[in-house]
PDB file of C-alpha atoms and ligand atoms in Angstrom:
ATOM      1  CA  UNK A  26     -41.843 -51.277-205.933  1.00  0.00           C
ATOM      2  CA  UNK A  27     -40.543 -50.175-202.523  1.00  0.00           C
ATOM      3  CA  UNK A  28     -41.876 -48.287-199.522  1.00  0.00           C
ATOM      4  CA  UNK A  29     -45.505 -48.959-200.296  1.00  0.00           C
ATOM      5  CA  UNK A  30     -47.698 -47.677-197.482  1.00  0.00           C
ATOM      6  CA  UNK A  31     -51.217 -46.617-196.659  1.00  0.00           C
ATOM      7  CA  UNK A  32     -52.216 -43.138-195.588  1.00  0.00           C
ATOM      8  CA  UNK A  33     -55.373 -41.551-194.223  1.00  0.00           C
ATOM      9  CA  UNK A  34     -57.027 -38.766-196.215  1.00  0.00           C
ATOM     10  CA  UNK A  35     -60.253 -36.919-195.559  1.00  0.00           C
ATOM     11  CA  UNK A  36     -62.187 -34.353-197.575  1.00  0.00           C
ATOM     12  CA  UNK A  37     -63.416 -32.001-194.841  1.00  0.00           C
ATOM     13  CA  UNK A  38     -66.973 -30.599-194.611  1.00  0.00           C
ATOM     14  CA  UNK A  39     -66.041 -27.504-196.655  1.00  0.00           C
ATOM     15  CA  UNK A  40     -64.732 -29.693-199.473  1.00  0.00           C
ATOM     16  CA  UNK A  41     -67.829 -31.894-199.337  1.00  0.00           C
ATOM     17  CA  UNK A  42     -70.173 -28.883-199.435  1.00  0.00           C
ATOM     18  CA  UNK A  43     -68.221 -27.336-202.291  1.00  0.00           C
ATOM     19  CA  UNK A  44     -68.494 -30.491-204.391  1.00  0.00           C
ATOM     20  CA  UNK A  45     -64.766 -31.228-204.369  1.00  0.00           C
ATOM     21  CA  UNK A  46     -64.879 -34.921-203.390  1.00  0.00           C
ATOM     22  CA  UNK A  47     -64.653 -36.121-206.985  1.00  0.00           C
ATOM     23  CA  UNK A  48     -61.891 -33.655-207.839  1.00  0.00           C
ATOM     24  CA  UNK A  49     -59.787 -34.781-204.879  1.00  0.00           C
ATOM     25  CA  UNK A  50     -60.299 -38.469-205.653  1.00  0.00           C
ATOM     26  CA  UNK A  51     -59.397 -37.869-209.316  1.00  0.00           C
ATOM     27  CA  UNK A  52     -56.120 -36.235-208.409  1.00  0.00           C
ATOM     28  CA  UNK A  53     -54.984 -39.182-206.300  1.00  0.00           C
ATOM     29  CA  UNK A  54     -56.219 -41.710-208.868  1.00  0.00           C
ATOM     30  CA  UNK A  55     -54.445 -39.879-211.685  1.00  0.00           C
ATOM     31  CA  UNK A  56     -51.236 -39.840-209.692  1.00  0.00           C
ATOM     32  CA  UNK A  57     -51.322 -43.619-209.444  1.00  0.00           C
ATOM     33  CA  UNK A  58     -52.311 -43.977-205.824  1.00  0.00           C
ATOM     34  CA  UNK A  59     -54.782 -46.761-205.072  1.00  0.00           C
ATOM     35  CA  UNK A  60     -57.971 -46.322-203.093  1.00  0.00           C
ATOM     36  CA  UNK A  61     -58.247 -49.155-200.559  1.00  0.00           C
ATOM     37  CA  UNK A  62     -60.958 -47.795-198.257  1.00  0.00           C
ATOM     38  CA  UNK A  63     -63.629 -45.097-198.226  1.00  0.00           C
ATOM     39  CA  UNK A  64     -66.433 -44.047-195.934  1.00  0.00           C
ATOM     40  CA  UNK A  65     -68.755 -41.045-196.238  1.00  0.00           C
ATOM     41  CA  UNK A  66     -69.630 -40.194-192.665  1.00  0.00           C
ATOM     42  CA  UNK A  67     -70.244 -37.449-190.145  1.00  0.00           C
ATOM     43  CA  UNK A  68     -67.657 -37.280-187.367  1.00  0.00           C
ATOM     44  CA  UNK A  69     -68.953 -37.112-183.800  1.00  0.00           C
ATOM     45  CA  UNK A  70     -67.453 -35.027-181.013  1.00  0.00           C
ATOM     46  CA  UNK A  71     -65.551 -37.969-179.492  1.00  0.00           C
ATOM     47  CA  UNK A  72     -63.878 -38.983-182.753  1.00  0.00           C
ATOM     48  CA  UNK A  73     -63.024 -35.334-183.470  1.00  0.00           C
ATOM     49  CA  UNK A  74     -61.237 -35.074-180.115  1.00  0.00           C
ATOM     50  CA  UNK A  75     -59.337 -38.321-180.755  1.00  0.00           C
ATOM     51  CA  UNK A  76     -58.384 -37.406-184.298  1.00  0.00           C
ATOM     52  CA  UNK A  77     -57.242 -33.873-183.468  1.00  0.00           C
ATOM     53  CA  UNK A  78     -55.989 -34.694-179.937  1.00  0.00           C
ATOM     54  CA  UNK A  79     -52.547 -33.201-180.629  1.00  0.00           C
ATOM     55  CA  UNK A  80     -54.198 -29.768-181.039  1.00  0.00           C
ATOM     56  CA  UNK A  81     -56.208 -29.850-177.802  1.00  0.00           C
ATOM     57  CA  UNK A  82     -55.533 -26.590-175.916  1.00  0.00           C
ATOM     58  CA  UNK A  83     -54.748 -24.569-179.063  1.00  0.00           C
ATOM     59  CA  UNK A  84     -56.869 -21.419-179.463  1.00  0.00           C
ATOM     60  CA  UNK A  85     -58.386 -22.789-182.682  1.00  0.00           C
ATOM     61  CA  UNK A  86     -59.272 -26.218-181.226  1.00  0.00           C
ATOM     62  CA  UNK A  87     -62.946 -25.624-180.344  1.00  0.00           C
ATOM     63  CA  UNK A  88     -63.624 -24.050-183.724  1.00  0.00           C
ATOM     64  CA  UNK A  89     -61.849 -26.940-185.440  1.00  0.00           C
ATOM     65  CA  UNK A  90     -63.986 -29.534-183.633  1.00  0.00           C
ATOM     66  CA  UNK A  91     -67.166 -27.590-184.387  1.00  0.00           C
ATOM     67  CA  UNK A  92     -66.217 -27.362-188.067  1.00  0.00           C
ATOM     68  CA  UNK A  93     -65.121 -30.969-188.566  1.00  0.00           C
ATOM     69  CA  UNK A  94     -68.310 -32.319-186.912  1.00  0.00           C
ATOM     70  CA  UNK A  95     -70.641 -29.860-188.680  1.00  0.00           C
ATOM     71  CA  UNK A  96     -71.333 -31.864-191.856  1.00  0.00           C
ATOM     72  CA  UNK A  97     -70.159 -35.040-193.573  1.00  0.00           C
ATOM     73  CA  UNK A  98     -66.585 -35.863-194.483  1.00  0.00           C
ATOM     74  CA  UNK A  99     -65.220 -38.295-197.066  1.00  0.00           C
ATOM     75  CA  UNK A 100     -62.751 -40.483-195.171  1.00  0.00           C
ATOM     76  CA  UNK A 101     -60.384 -42.537-197.307  1.00  0.00           C
ATOM     77  CA  UNK A 102     -57.305 -44.718-197.261  1.00  0.00           C
ATOM     78  CA  UNK A 103     -54.905 -44.402-200.187  1.00  0.00           C
ATOM     79  CA  UNK A 104     -52.041 -46.792-200.873  1.00  0.00           C
ATOM     80  CA  UNK A 105     -48.858 -46.372-202.848  1.00  0.00           C
ATOM     81  CA  UNK A 106     -45.128 -45.834-202.792  1.00  0.00           C
ATOM     82  CA  UNK A 107     -44.288 -43.135-200.222  1.00  0.00           C
ATOM     83  CA  UNK A 108     -48.039 -42.409-200.113  1.00  0.00           C
ATOM     84  CA  UNK A 109     -48.109 -40.293-196.937  1.00  0.00           C
ATOM     85  CA  UNK A 110     -45.484 -37.817-198.107  1.00  0.00           C
ATOM     86  CA  UNK A 111     -46.775 -37.743-201.667  1.00  0.00           C
ATOM     87  CA  UNK A 112     -50.309 -36.949-200.482  1.00  0.00           C
ATOM     88  CA  UNK A 113     -49.001 -34.174-198.220  1.00  0.00           C
ATOM     89  CA  UNK A 114     -47.134 -32.661-201.162  1.00  0.00           C
ATOM     90  CA  UNK A 115     -50.257 -32.778-203.303  1.00  0.00           C
ATOM     91  CA  UNK A 116     -52.283 -31.140-200.488  1.00  0.00           C
ATOM     92  CA  UNK A 117     -49.997 -28.123-200.102  1.00  0.00           C
ATOM     93  CA  UNK A 118     -49.281 -26.235-196.878  1.00  0.00           C
ATOM     94  CA  UNK A 119     -51.628 -26.129-193.893  1.00  0.00           C
ATOM     95  CA  UNK A 120     -52.498 -22.534-194.831  1.00  0.00           C
ATOM     96  CA  UNK A 121     -54.001 -22.383-198.335  1.00  0.00           C
ATOM     97  CA  UNK A 122     -52.644 -18.840-198.666  1.00  0.00           C
ATOM     98  CA  UNK A 123     -49.122 -20.288-198.464  1.00  0.00           C
ATOM     99  CA  UNK A 124     -49.876 -23.245-200.744  1.00  0.00           C
ATOM    100  CA  UNK A 125     -48.517 -23.376-204.270  1.00  0.00           C
ATOM    101  CA  UNK A 126     -50.932 -23.364-207.188  1.00  0.00           C
ATOM    102  CA  UNK A 127     -51.294 -26.935-208.385  1.00  0.00           C
ATOM    103  CA  UNK A 128     -51.753 -28.243-204.877  1.00  0.00           C
ATOM    104  CA  UNK A 129     -55.241 -29.016-203.587  1.00  0.00           C
ATOM    105  CA  UNK A 130     -55.201 -26.299-200.922  1.00  0.00           C
ATOM    106  CA  UNK A 131     -53.475 -23.884-203.323  1.00  0.00           C
ATOM    107  CA  UNK A 132     -56.103 -24.444-205.974  1.00  0.00           C
ATOM    108  CA  UNK A 133     -59.248 -24.653-203.834  1.00  0.00           C
ATOM    109  CA  UNK A 134     -58.709 -22.709-200.612  1.00  0.00           C
ATOM    110  CA  UNK A 135     -58.005 -19.257-199.239  1.00  0.00           C
ATOM    111  CA  UNK A 136     -58.422 -19.547-195.472  1.00  0.00           C
ATOM    112  CA  UNK A 137     -56.482 -21.546-192.861  1.00  0.00           C
ATOM    113  CA  UNK A 138     -59.624 -22.740-191.108  1.00  0.00           C
ATOM    114  CA  UNK A 139     -61.228 -23.969-194.361  1.00  0.00           C
ATOM    115  CA  UNK A 140     -58.476 -25.894-196.070  1.00  0.00           C
ATOM    116  CA  UNK A 141     -60.565 -28.618-197.767  1.00  0.00           C
ATOM    117  CA  UNK A 142     -58.529 -31.701-196.965  1.00  0.00           C
ATOM    118  CA  UNK A 143     -56.792 -33.617-194.208  1.00  0.00           C
ATOM    119  CA  UNK A 144     -53.872 -35.977-194.728  1.00  0.00           C
ATOM    120  CA  UNK A 145     -51.785 -37.881-192.193  1.00  0.00           C
ATOM    121  CA  UNK A 146     -48.641 -36.060-191.067  1.00  0.00           C
ATOM    122  CA  UNK A 147     -45.617 -37.628-192.786  1.00  0.00           C
ATOM    123  CA  UNK A 148     -43.308 -36.211-190.107  1.00  0.00           C
ATOM    124  CA  UNK A 149     -45.190 -37.955-187.307  1.00  0.00           C
ATOM    125  CA  UNK A 150     -44.208 -41.640-187.501  1.00  0.00           C
ATOM    126  CA  UNK A 151     -47.219 -43.906-187.166  1.00  0.00           C
ATOM    127  CA  UNK A 152     -49.754 -41.095-187.695  1.00  0.00           C
ATOM    128  CA  UNK A 153     -51.033 -42.776-190.864  1.00  0.00           C
ATOM    129  CA  UNK A 154     -51.656 -46.127-189.154  1.00  0.00           C
ATOM    130  CA  UNK A 155     -53.147 -44.471-186.078  1.00  0.00           C
ATOM    131  CA  UNK A 156     -55.600 -42.398-188.109  1.00  0.00           C
ATOM    132  CA  UNK A 157     -56.576 -45.291-190.381  1.00  0.00           C
ATOM    133  CA  UNK A 158     -57.405 -47.352-187.276  1.00  0.00           C
ATOM    134  CA  UNK A 159     -59.539 -44.514-185.870  1.00  0.00           C
ATOM    135  CA  UNK A 160     -61.781 -44.471-188.939  1.00  0.00           C
ATOM    136  CA  UNK A 161     -61.661 -48.009-190.373  1.00  0.00           C
ATOM    137  CA  UNK A 162     -61.806 -51.615-189.269  1.00  0.00           C
ATOM    138  CA  UNK A 163     -59.188 -53.783-190.954  1.00  0.00           C
ATOM    139  CA  UNK A 164     -61.971 -55.692-192.748  1.00  0.00           C
ATOM    140  CA  UNK A 165     -63.165 -52.476-194.431  1.00  0.00           C
ATOM    141  CA  UNK A 166     -59.835 -52.085-196.253  1.00  0.00           C
ATOM    142  CA  UNK A 167     -59.509 -53.893-199.556  1.00  0.00           C
ATOM    143  CA  UNK A 168     -56.403 -55.626-200.899  1.00  0.00           C
ATOM    144  CA  UNK A 169     -56.537 -55.374-204.671  1.00  0.00           C
ATOM    145  CA  UNK A 170     -54.348 -54.626-207.669  1.00  0.00           C
ATOM    146  CA  UNK A 171     -54.947 -51.803-210.079  1.00  0.00           C
ATOM    147  CA  UNK A 172     -54.884 -53.106-213.640  1.00  0.00           C
ATOM    148  CA  UNK A 173     -52.171 -50.535-214.482  1.00  0.00           C
ATOM    149  CA  UNK A 174     -50.004 -51.327-211.466  1.00  0.00           C
ATOM    150  CA  UNK A 175     -47.213 -52.909-213.529  1.00  0.00           C
ATOM    151  CA  UNK A 176     -46.974 -49.621-215.456  1.00  0.00           C
ATOM    152  CA  UNK A 177     -46.828 -47.455-212.350  1.00  0.00           C
ATOM    153  CA  UNK A 178     -43.836 -49.114-210.706  1.00  0.00           C
ATOM    154  CA  UNK A 179     -40.514 -50.268-212.106  1.00  0.00           C
TER     155      UNK A 179
HETATM  156  P1  LIG B  11     -52.482 -30.054-191.310  1.00  0.00           P
HETATM  157  O1  LIG B  11     -53.959 -30.221-191.551  1.00  0.00           O
HETATM  158  O2  LIG B  11     -51.795 -29.414-192.483  1.00  0.00           O
HETATM  159  O3  LIG B  11     -51.819 -31.331-190.856  1.00  0.00           O
HETATM  160  P2  LIG B  11     -52.288 -29.145-188.540  1.00  0.00           P
HETATM  161  O4  LIG B  11     -51.246 -28.216-188.016  1.00  0.00           O
HETATM  162  O5  LIG B  11     -52.192 -30.576-188.142  1.00  0.00           O
HETATM  163  O6  LIG B  11     -52.321 -28.984-190.128  1.00  0.00           O
HETATM  164  O7  LIG B  11     -53.687 -28.551-188.079  1.00  0.00           O
HETATM  165  C1  LIG B  11     -54.858 -29.315-188.225  1.00  0.00           C
HETATM  166  C2  LIG B  11     -55.955 -28.442-188.758  1.00  0.00           C
HETATM  167  O8  LIG B  11     -56.293 -27.468-187.780  1.00  0.00           O
HETATM  168  C3  LIG B  11     -55.602 -27.647-190.007  1.00  0.00           C
HETATM  169  O9  LIG B  11     -55.764 -28.393-191.200  1.00  0.00           O
HETATM  170  C4  LIG B  11     -56.601 -26.502-189.927  1.00  0.00           C
HETATM  171  O10 LIG B  11     -57.884 -26.934-190.391  1.00  0.00           O
HETATM  172  C5  LIG B  11     -56.692 -26.270-188.444  1.00  0.00           C
HETATM  173  N1  LIG B  11     -55.783 -25.205-187.997  1.00  0.00           N
HETATM  174  C6  LIG B  11     -54.471 -25.315-187.739  1.00  0.00           C
HETATM  175  N2  LIG B  11     -53.953 -24.141-187.333  1.00  0.00           N
HETATM  176  C7  LIG B  11     -54.992 -23.277-187.321  1.00  0.00           C
HETATM  177  C8  LIG B  11     -55.114 -21.880-186.972  1.00  0.00           C
HETATM  178  O11 LIG B  11     -54.159 -21.216-186.598  1.00  0.00           O
HETATM  179  N3  LIG B  11     -56.367 -21.338-187.100  1.00  0.00           N
HETATM  180  C9  LIG B  11     -57.451 -22.063-187.519  1.00  0.00           C
HETATM  181  N4  LIG B  11     -57.377 -23.374-187.838  1.00  0.00           N
HETATM  182  C10 LIG B  11     -56.166 -23.971-187.747  1.00  0.00           C
HETATM  183 MG1  LIG B  12     -51.825 -32.395-189.079  1.00  0.00          MG
END
């Protein structure tokens, strides 16, 4: 087992309202990723600005903050080999219209501003750790072994 890491994932308010939390969790579980933290919560304005700080000034920023704070989200930390990149691949492209069928956004979305899920950027080093720290205290993350772990990794 090499390159095991943790990544931040969040089912956005559209995914929560559309009843997709279980579906999203199932996909990551089935893949072999391990859930090590989860919190169902509503994001406040301050956290939204911190989390999406890189997009401040973009024309879509105010709408994005309004959307992400509008209803609950399911915030999670998933662990596994190459987890950040693997999650991003399973999510699809930022725009659901450009996302391949079989990906979460390609299967459950149509519109750029309602793309169901957030995952840490695998091309932004440290984004996963930064986002995990924004949403979770270290003590809220659980170290445990899946019973099938020896069958998931060589
Ligand atoms: P990502 O979620 O795939 O990492 P980012 O470029 O980091 O994509 O953008 C963050 C979020 O901002 C997107 O998931 C989407 O919800 C929203 N967003 C990005 N670009 C646009 C846009 O052009 N119009 C509306 N919303 C956008
Ligand atoms: Mg991003």
